[in-house]
Amino acid sequence: LVQKSCNLVLQKPGDGNPSEIHRDAPLNSPYEIVLWLPLVNCYKTKSMYILKSSKYKKFEKKFKSLSKKNSETIFHHIKKDIIWLKIKKGQGLIFNQALPHGNVVNKEPETRWSLNCRFKSLFSPYGDKKIAEFFKPITLRKISEIGMNYRFPGIK
């Protein structure tokens, strides 16, 4: 499945409304992936950051106590374990949206333009975003068609 419409995100220089540190799961399905596609070169504060996947289990152990804190405190706590992405225009990133990620105030001289779009398996749990409301099918494999058309034998 693919998200029905991609999100266009603009982050002007000095924009005081950055995407604070967050993760899309558990509200979204943990089976989703995100394609982040910058339309400009992204670097330093014009980019985004993401927690290193190798540090995820460490973060999960402390998440319960951290979840009561504000975003700035959480960011400060994991700052040493994040990756600041440097991506050229035309490149993209596919990432696990359950990993904490976000951005800060853009202090670079240009606006960041980027698209993001989510993908998931047809048969995985949906979370708050349902098929036909948020997602639409793009590829249906033959085995899925066979399974969907299977009819259990009647019992007499």
XYZ file of N, CA, C and O in Angstrom:
624
model
N 0.844 -1.182 0.000
C 0.000 0.000 0.000
C 0.882 1.236 0.000
O 2.001 1.208 0.489
N 0.338 2.308 -0.532
C 1.031 3.593 -0.521
C 0.082 4.641 0.042
O -1.141 4.541 -0.114
N 0.639 5.620 0.685
C -0.138 6.744 1.183
C -0.840 7.396 -0.006
O -0.249 7.556 -1.074
N -2.099 7.754 0.140
C -2.883 8.279 -0.980
C -2.328 9.588 -1.528
O -2.420 9.841 -2.724
N -1.782 10.428 -0.685
C -1.159 11.664 -1.177
C 0.098 11.935 -0.370
O 0.094 11.819 0.858
N 1.162 12.252 -1.078
C 2.434 12.550 -0.418
C 2.343 13.887 0.305
O 1.580 14.770 -0.088
N 3.136 14.034 1.344
C 3.195 15.286 2.082
C 4.318 16.155 1.545
O 5.439 15.670 1.367
N 4.024 17.410 1.282
C 5.040 18.393 0.901
C 5.358 19.189 2.152
O 4.459 19.729 2.799
N 6.638 19.247 2.499
C 7.058 19.957 3.710
C 8.052 21.043 3.323
O 9.038 20.773 2.632
N 7.763 22.264 3.761
C 8.658 23.405 3.545
C 9.180 23.849 4.895
O 8.419 23.943 5.853
N 10.461 24.142 4.958
C 11.037 24.688 6.176
C 11.894 25.886 5.795
O 13.022 25.743 5.336
N 11.311 27.065 5.969
C 12.009 28.306 5.625
C 13.135 28.577 6.620
O 13.065 28.139 7.769
N 14.128 29.350 6.196
C 15.168 29.758 7.148
C 14.540 30.517 8.325
O 13.667 31.354 8.136
N 14.947 30.160 9.532
C 14.439 30.817 10.724
C 13.046 30.385 11.142
O 12.494 30.924 12.095
N 12.460 29.420 10.433
C 11.119 28.939 10.788
C 11.131 28.479 12.239
O 11.874 27.577 12.604
N 10.324 29.084 13.056
C 10.289 28.759 14.483
C 9.403 27.588 14.825
O 9.078 27.386 15.991
N 8.983 26.807 13.823
C 8.082 25.693 14.065
C 8.666 24.393 13.500
O 8.086 23.782 12.617
N 9.834 23.970 14.008
C 10.415 22.728 13.474
C 9.617 21.519 13.927
O 8.811 21.601 14.848
N 9.840 20.399 13.260
C 9.221 19.132 13.652
C 10.024 18.594 14.831
O 11.121 18.089 14.659
N 9.484 18.747 16.022
C 10.199 18.291 17.208
C 10.441 16.793 17.134
O 9.803 16.090 16.347
N 11.327 16.332 17.981
C 11.628 14.900 17.992
C 10.338 14.109 18.218
O 9.525 14.448 19.068
N 10.136 13.110 17.385
C 8.931 12.294 17.470
C 9.174 10.963 16.777
O 10.185 10.776 16.112
N 8.245 10.073 16.935
C 8.214 8.844 16.143
C 6.760 8.627 15.774
O 5.855 8.976 16.535
N 6.525 8.100 14.596
C 5.159 7.987 14.094
C 4.419 6.808 14.719
O 3.208 6.845 14.865
N 5.133 5.731 15.063
C 4.509 4.619 15.775
C 4.544 4.977 17.258
O 5.457 5.672 17.681
N 3.597 4.590 18.065
C 2.613 3.551 17.864
C 1.291 4.020 17.264
O 0.427 3.193 16.999
N 1.059 5.335 17.062
C -0.208 5.757 16.464
C -0.343 5.220 15.048
O -1.411 4.816 14.625
N 0.733 5.265 14.293
C 0.748 4.644 12.972
C 1.165 3.189 13.152
O 1.696 2.804 14.185
N 0.958 2.410 12.133
C 1.354 1.009 12.180
C 2.873 0.899 12.269
O 3.595 1.592 11.550
N 3.386 0.013 13.111
C 4.840 -0.186 13.158
C 5.369 -0.882 11.902
O 6.566 -1.045 11.754
N 4.472 -1.261 10.999
C 4.869 -1.933 9.767
C 5.054 -0.963 8.604
O 5.237 -1.376 7.477
N 4.978 0.317 8.853
C 5.151 1.310 7.796
C 6.615 1.690 7.650
O 7.373 1.666 8.609
N 6.958 2.088 6.439
C 8.236 2.745 6.194
C 7.927 4.094 5.546
O 6.865 4.290 4.965
N 8.862 5.004 5.682
C 8.703 6.341 5.115
C 9.769 6.551 4.052
O 10.939 6.225 4.256
N 9.354 7.113 2.930
C 10.294 7.597 1.926
C 10.368 9.104 2.113
O 9.357 9.803 1.998
N 11.554 9.612 2.450
C 11.794 11.049 2.579
C 12.600 11.470 1.366
O 13.683 10.942 1.123
N 12.058 12.371 0.563
C 12.677 12.775 -0.691
C 12.880 14.291 -0.714
O 11.953 15.045 -1.014
N 14.072 14.760 -0.365
C 14.346 16.192 -0.428
C 14.385 16.665 -1.884
O 14.886 15.970 -2.765
N 13.838 17.840 -2.128
C 13.843 18.434 -3.469
C 14.971 19.444 -3.615
O 15.104 20.093 -4.661
N 15.765 19.589 -2.565
C 16.935 20.476 -2.537
C 18.033 19.746 -1.767
O 17.767 18.739 -1.113
N 19.255 20.246 -1.839
C 20.323 19.670 -1.028
C 20.022 19.935 0.448
O 19.707 21.062 0.820
N 20.102 18.899 1.268
C 19.813 19.028 2.694
C 21.066 18.727 3.503
O 21.702 17.696 3.303
N 21.385 19.612 4.395
C 22.587 19.504 5.216
C 22.379 20.349 6.468
O 21.518 21.216 6.520
N 23.163 20.052 7.486
C 23.129 20.767 8.767
C 21.684 21.002 9.229
O 20.882 20.086 9.234
N 21.346 22.232 9.589
C 20.011 22.516 10.135
C 18.929 22.554 9.059
O 17.749 22.662 9.380
N 19.308 22.459 7.791
C 18.338 22.408 6.691
C 17.875 20.969 6.441
O 17.057 20.710 5.579
N 18.392 20.054 7.214
C 18.075 18.640 7.047
C 17.229 18.147 8.220
O 16.554 18.922 8.881
N 17.276 16.870 8.457
C 16.602 16.259 9.608
C 17.586 15.328 10.293
O 18.649 15.032 9.757
N 17.221 14.884 11.460
C 18.035 13.920 12.186
C 17.182 12.694 12.489
O 15.955 12.748 12.473
N 17.871 11.583 12.748
C 17.189 10.338 13.087
C 18.062 9.570 14.070
O 19.300 9.635 13.998
N 17.436 8.874 14.997
C 18.177 8.066 15.957
C 18.823 6.890 15.222
O 18.184 6.248 14.376
N 20.069 6.604 15.535
C 20.742 5.430 14.960
C 19.954 4.187 15.343
O 19.567 4.016 16.503
N 19.703 3.317 14.390
C 18.911 2.116 14.684
C 19.597 1.243 15.738
O 18.928 0.579 16.519
N 20.925 1.286 15.793
C 21.649 0.488 16.797
C 21.393 0.989 18.222
O 21.650 0.282 19.184
N 20.874 2.197 18.370
C 20.611 2.787 19.689
C 19.138 2.693 20.085
O 18.732 3.152 21.147
N 18.318 2.083 19.229
C 16.876 2.044 19.466
C 16.507 1.291 20.739
O 15.687 1.753 21.523
N 17.109 0.128 20.970
C 16.767 -0.664 22.167
C 17.125 0.108 23.439
O 16.382 0.088 24.410
N 18.248 0.804 23.420
C 18.646 1.634 24.563
C 17.596 2.725 24.802
O 17.189 2.975 25.927
N 17.128 3.344 23.734
C 16.106 4.388 23.834
C 14.794 3.814 24.370
O 14.162 4.403 25.241
N 14.391 2.651 23.862
C 13.138 2.018 24.288
C 13.121 1.734 25.790
O 12.108 1.897 26.442
N 14.261 1.309 26.326
C 14.336 1.019 27.760
C 14.058 2.262 28.588
O 13.488 2.180 29.669
N 14.467 3.424 28.096
C 14.307 4.670 28.848
C 13.081 5.466 28.411
O 12.773 6.495 28.989
N 12.359 4.988 27.399
C 11.268 5.784 26.821
C 10.159 6.103 27.822
O 9.644 7.204 27.844
N 9.792 5.145 28.648
C 8.701 5.380 29.592
C 8.990 6.596 30.476
O 8.150 7.455 30.665
N 10.206 6.663 30.996
C 10.543 7.809 31.853
C 10.720 9.079 31.022
O 10.382 10.172 31.467
N 11.216 8.946 29.802
C 11.418 10.116 28.945
C 10.111 10.665 28.387
O 10.009 11.861 28.110
N 9.112 9.812 28.196
C 7.871 10.244 27.548
C 7.144 11.331 28.338
O 6.332 12.056 27.790
N 7.437 11.447 29.618
C 6.821 12.493 30.435
C 7.559 13.823 30.307
O 7.121 14.839 30.819
N 8.694 13.820 29.621
C 9.523 15.016 29.462
C 9.109 15.761 28.198
O 8.439 15.222 27.323
N 9.578 16.992 28.071
C 9.292 17.735 26.845
C 10.269 17.315 25.747
O 11.276 16.656 25.998
N 9.971 17.724 24.529
C 10.745 17.320 23.356
C 12.207 17.748 23.465
O 13.103 16.998 23.097
N 12.442 18.922 23.989
C 13.813 19.430 24.114
C 14.641 18.547 25.057
O 15.803 18.246 24.780
N 14.040 18.098 26.144
C 14.729 17.228 27.099
C 15.037 15.879 26.456
O 16.133 15.346 26.619
N 14.072 15.333 25.728
C 14.289 14.049 25.040
C 15.411 14.198 24.015
O 16.310 13.371 23.944
N 15.364 15.288 23.228
C 16.405 15.519 22.229
C 17.774 15.592 22.894
O 18.735 14.979 22.440
N 17.882 16.343 23.974
C 19.161 16.485 24.684
C 19.659 15.114 25.160
O 20.850 14.830 25.111
N 18.741 14.257 25.585
C 19.096 12.937 26.103
C 19.681 12.025 25.011
O 20.555 11.205 25.300
N 19.183 12.136 23.780
C 19.653 11.227 22.718
C 20.562 11.914 21.701
O 20.974 11.291 20.725
N 20.893 13.172 21.924
C 21.665 13.967 20.954
C 22.920 13.251 20.459
O 23.245 13.299 19.273
N 23.597 12.554 21.350
C 24.847 11.878 20.950
C 24.592 10.636 20.094
O 25.504 10.115 19.473
N 23.343 10.165 20.052
C 23.014 8.936 19.329
C 22.251 9.168 18.029
O 21.730 8.229 17.438
N 22.160 10.423 17.586
C 21.417 10.701 16.348
C 22.370 10.912 15.180
O 23.557 11.181 15.357
N 21.805 10.780 13.996
C 22.544 11.026 12.756
C 21.920 12.248 12.100
O 20.696 12.292 11.893
N 22.743 13.251 11.799
C 22.282 14.402 11.019
C 22.450 14.023 9.556
O 23.547 13.701 9.109
N 21.368 14.023 8.813
C 21.399 13.543 7.433
C 21.934 14.606 6.479
O 21.563 15.774 6.573
N 22.779 14.158 5.584
C 23.274 15.011 4.504
C 22.863 14.315 3.215
O 23.403 13.257 2.870
N 21.865 14.876 2.554
C 21.298 14.228 1.371
C 21.230 15.237 0.234
O 20.772 16.366 0.415
N 21.688 14.813 -0.931
C 21.656 15.679 -2.108
C 20.286 15.638 -2.772
O 19.579 14.628 -2.695
N 19.958 16.718 -3.434
C 18.725 16.786 -4.230
C 18.674 15.561 -5.143
O 19.663 15.212 -5.771
N 17.530 14.891 -5.178
C 17.377 13.707 -6.029
C 17.650 12.404 -5.298
O 17.270 11.343 -5.768
N 18.334 12.469 -4.158
C 18.519 11.276 -3.348
C 17.334 11.175 -2.385
O 16.597 12.134 -2.201
N 17.175 10.023 -1.787
C 16.087 9.843 -0.836
C 16.526 8.951 0.301
O 17.592 8.345 0.258
N 15.686 8.883 1.299
C 15.949 8.043 2.454
C 14.691 7.242 2.744
O 13.594 7.798 2.810
N 14.843 5.937 2.903
C 13.748 5.081 3.354
C 14.097 4.711 4.790
O 15.190 4.214 5.053
N 13.164 5.007 5.717
C 13.483 4.740 7.110
C 12.286 4.201 7.881
O 11.144 4.374 7.491
N 12.597 3.569 8.985
C 11.607 3.028 9.910
C 11.037 4.196 10.704
O 11.745 4.813 11.494
N 9.774 4.487 10.522
C 9.165 5.654 11.146
C 8.978 5.503 12.655
O 8.591 6.445 13.327
N 9.280 4.341 13.200
C 9.242 4.162 14.651
C 10.506 4.720 15.312
O 10.527 4.940 16.515
N 11.556 4.953 14.509
C 12.770 5.556 15.062
C 12.515 7.037 15.337
O 11.954 7.738 14.494
N 12.932 7.536 16.498
C 12.774 8.968 16.772
C 13.506 9.795 15.713
O 14.633 9.475 15.328
N 12.832 10.848 15.240
C 13.396 11.723 14.213
C 12.767 13.104 14.330
O 11.792 13.295 15.042
N 13.321 14.064 13.616
C 12.790 15.422 13.640
C 13.769 16.389 13.008
O 14.697 15.990 12.310
N 13.551 17.681 13.243
C 14.485 18.692 12.766
C 14.506 19.855 13.745
O 13.773 19.859 14.728
N 15.368 20.803 13.471
C 15.509 21.988 14.318
C 15.243 23.218 13.454
O 14.988 23.094 12.250
N 15.310 24.388 14.030
C 15.140 25.626 13.264
C 16.175 25.656 12.150
O 17.361 25.410 12.374
N 15.727 25.919 10.931
C 16.603 25.992 9.760
C 17.417 27.280 9.826
O 16.884 28.369 9.639
N 18.716 27.151 10.079
C 19.601 28.319 10.157
C 20.396 28.525 8.869
O 21.261 29.385 8.801
N 20.086 27.713 7.841
C 20.769 27.858 6.549
C 20.028 28.924 5.739
O 18.887 29.260 6.036
N 20.648 29.461 4.676
C 20.024 30.567 3.929
C 18.908 30.154 2.963
O 18.234 31.011 2.417
N 18.695 28.847 2.744
C 17.682 28.405 1.792
C 16.567 27.622 2.476
O 16.763 27.022 3.517
N 15.409 27.592 1.825
C 14.257 26.823 2.288
C 14.461 25.345 1.966
O 14.972 25.003 0.898
N 14.069 24.486 2.897
C 14.069 23.046 2.629
C 12.713 22.675 2.071
O 11.675 22.977 2.647
N 12.711 22.029 0.919
C 11.511 21.472 0.283
C 11.705 19.963 0.283
O 12.724 19.461 -0.194
N 10.727 19.247 0.790
C 10.845 17.788 0.775
C 9.463 17.148 0.696
O 8.453 17.756 1.045
N 9.462 15.925 0.215
C 8.254 15.103 0.168
C 8.454 13.933 1.119
O 9.577 13.453 1.288
N 7.366 13.474 1.729
C 7.444 12.209 2.440
C 6.183 11.414 2.155
O 5.114 11.975 1.946
N 6.375 10.116 2.085
C 5.285 9.226 1.725
C 5.490 7.897 2.454
O 6.621 7.441 2.592
N 4.403 7.298 2.893
C 4.476 6.056 3.655
C 4.024 4.855 2.817
O 3.128 4.980 1.992
N 4.647 3.710 3.101
C 4.347 2.453 2.427
C 4.190 1.367 3.482
O 4.822 1.417 4.527
N 3.350 0.372 3.196
C 3.177 -0.749 4.112
C 2.570 -1.933 3.383
O 2.056 -1.804 2.283
N 2.605 -3.076 4.040
C 2.017 -4.293 3.495
C 0.494 -4.243 3.621
O -0.043 -3.747 4.606
N -0.184 -4.787 2.648
C -1.644 -4.840 2.640
C -2.203 -5.536 3.880
O -3.203 -5.128 4.433
N -1.531 -6.586 4.345
C -2.073 -7.403 5.424
C -1.475 -7.098 6.798
O -1.716 -7.817 7.750
N -0.718 -6.042 6.921
C -0.170 -5.687 8.232
C -1.158 -4.790 8.982
O -2.026 -4.173 8.372
N -1.045 -4.722 10.311
C -1.955 -3.861 11.083
C -1.859 -2.406 10.632
O -0.811 -1.957 10.173
N -2.955 -1.679 10.782
C -3.034 -0.321 10.245
C -2.815 0.798 11.236
O -2.514 1.906 10.852
N -3.028 0.594 12.510
C -2.970 1.713 13.443
C -4.139 2.640 13.149
O -5.239 2.194 12.845
N -3.924 3.937 13.209
C -5.005 4.911 13.012
C -5.289 5.218 11.538
O -6.279 5.872 11.234
N -4.417 4.778 10.634
C -4.579 5.124 9.213
C -5.057 3.900 8.446
O -4.325 2.939 8.275
N -6.282 3.952 7.972
C -6.928 2.795 7.357
C -6.782 2.786 5.828
O -6.605 3.825 5.204
N -6.930 1.573 5.266
C -6.948 1.441 3.819
C -8.163 2.209 3.290
O -9.192 2.274 3.947
N -8.031 2.817 2.170
C -9.040 3.631 1.486
C -9.176 5.018 2.118
O -9.509 5.958 1.428
N -8.900 5.168 3.410
C -8.910 6.499 4.022
C -7.555 7.168 3.834
O -7.478 8.333 3.495
N -6.483 6.420 4.078
C -5.133 6.981 4.041
C -4.246 6.285 3.017
O -3.394 6.911 2.415
N -4.448 4.981 2.832
C -3.609 4.190 1.933
C -4.406 3.687 0.741
O -5.626 3.535 0.820
N -3.694 3.410 -0.341
C -4.314 2.744 -1.478
C -3.356 1.654 -1.981
O -2.135 1.798 -1.883
N -3.903 0.566 -2.501
C -3.052 -0.517 -2.999
C -2.273 -0.081 -4.244
O -2.803 0.634 -5.090
N -1.021 -0.516 -4.321
C -0.237 -0.265 -5.531
C 0.213 -1.558 -6.183
O 0.351 -1.634 -7.377
N 0.431 -2.584 -5.380
C 0.876 -3.871 -5.914
C 0.174 -4.984 -5.156
O 0.236 -5.014 -3.937
N -0.471 -5.857 -5.870
C -1.097 -7.012 -5.253
C -0.448 -8.250 -5.854
O -0.511 -8.470 -7.062
N 0.198 -9.029 -5.035
C 0.891 -10.228 -5.490
C -0.113 -11.355 -5.734
O -1.181 -11.402 -5.138
N 0.253 -12.267 -6.604
C -0.618 -13.379 -6.976
C -1.048 -14.194 -5.764
O -2.214 -14.556 -5.640
N -0.121 -14.454 -4.842
C -0.481 -15.264 -3.678
C -1.523 -14.538 -2.822
O -2.396 -15.168 -2.218
N -1.477 -13.204 -2.792
C -2.499 -12.448 -2.048
C -3.849 -12.582 -2.731
O -4.882 -12.748 -2.069
N -3.876 -12.530 -4.059
C -5.135 -12.703 -4.799
C -5.725 -14.090 -4.542
O -6.922 -14.229 -4.301
N -4.854 -15.111 -4.567
C -5.323 -16.478 -4.319
C -5.916 -16.565 -2.906
O -7.009 -17.098 -2.716
N -5.200 -16.033 -1.932
C -5.681 -16.072 -0.553
C -6.980 -15.302 -0.366
O -7.889 -15.750 0.341
N -7.105 -14.158 -1.011
C -8.310 -13.341 -0.873
C -9.521 -13.996 -1.532
O -10.660 -13.782 -1.106
N -9.289 -14.800 -2.553
C -10.392 -15.446 -3.270
C -10.725 -16.831 -2.734
O -11.683 -17.457 -3.189
N -9.932 -17.318 -1.781
C -10.164 -18.639 -1.224
C -11.511 -18.676 -0.478
O -11.845 -17.764 0.267
N -12.259 -19.722 -0.684
C -13.535 -19.922 0.009
C -13.437 -21.235 0.790
O -13.136 -22.280 0.222
N -13.683 -21.133 2.094
C -13.638 -22.339 2.921
C -14.784 -23.263 2.512
O -15.874 -22.800 2.182
N -14.528 -24.568 2.545
C -15.572 -25.522 2.194
C -16.741 -25.412 3.187
O -16.543 -25.139 4.364
N -17.923 -25.598 2.684
C -19.120 -25.565 3.539
C -19.165 -26.793 4.433
O -18.621 -27.855 4.119
N -19.811 -26.675 5.559
C -19.978 -27.794 6.501
C -21.430 -28.250 6.445
O -22.336 -27.450 6.529
N -21.620 -29.563 6.301
C -22.978 -30.130 6.227
C -23.304 -30.863 7.475
O -22.576 -31.428 8.147
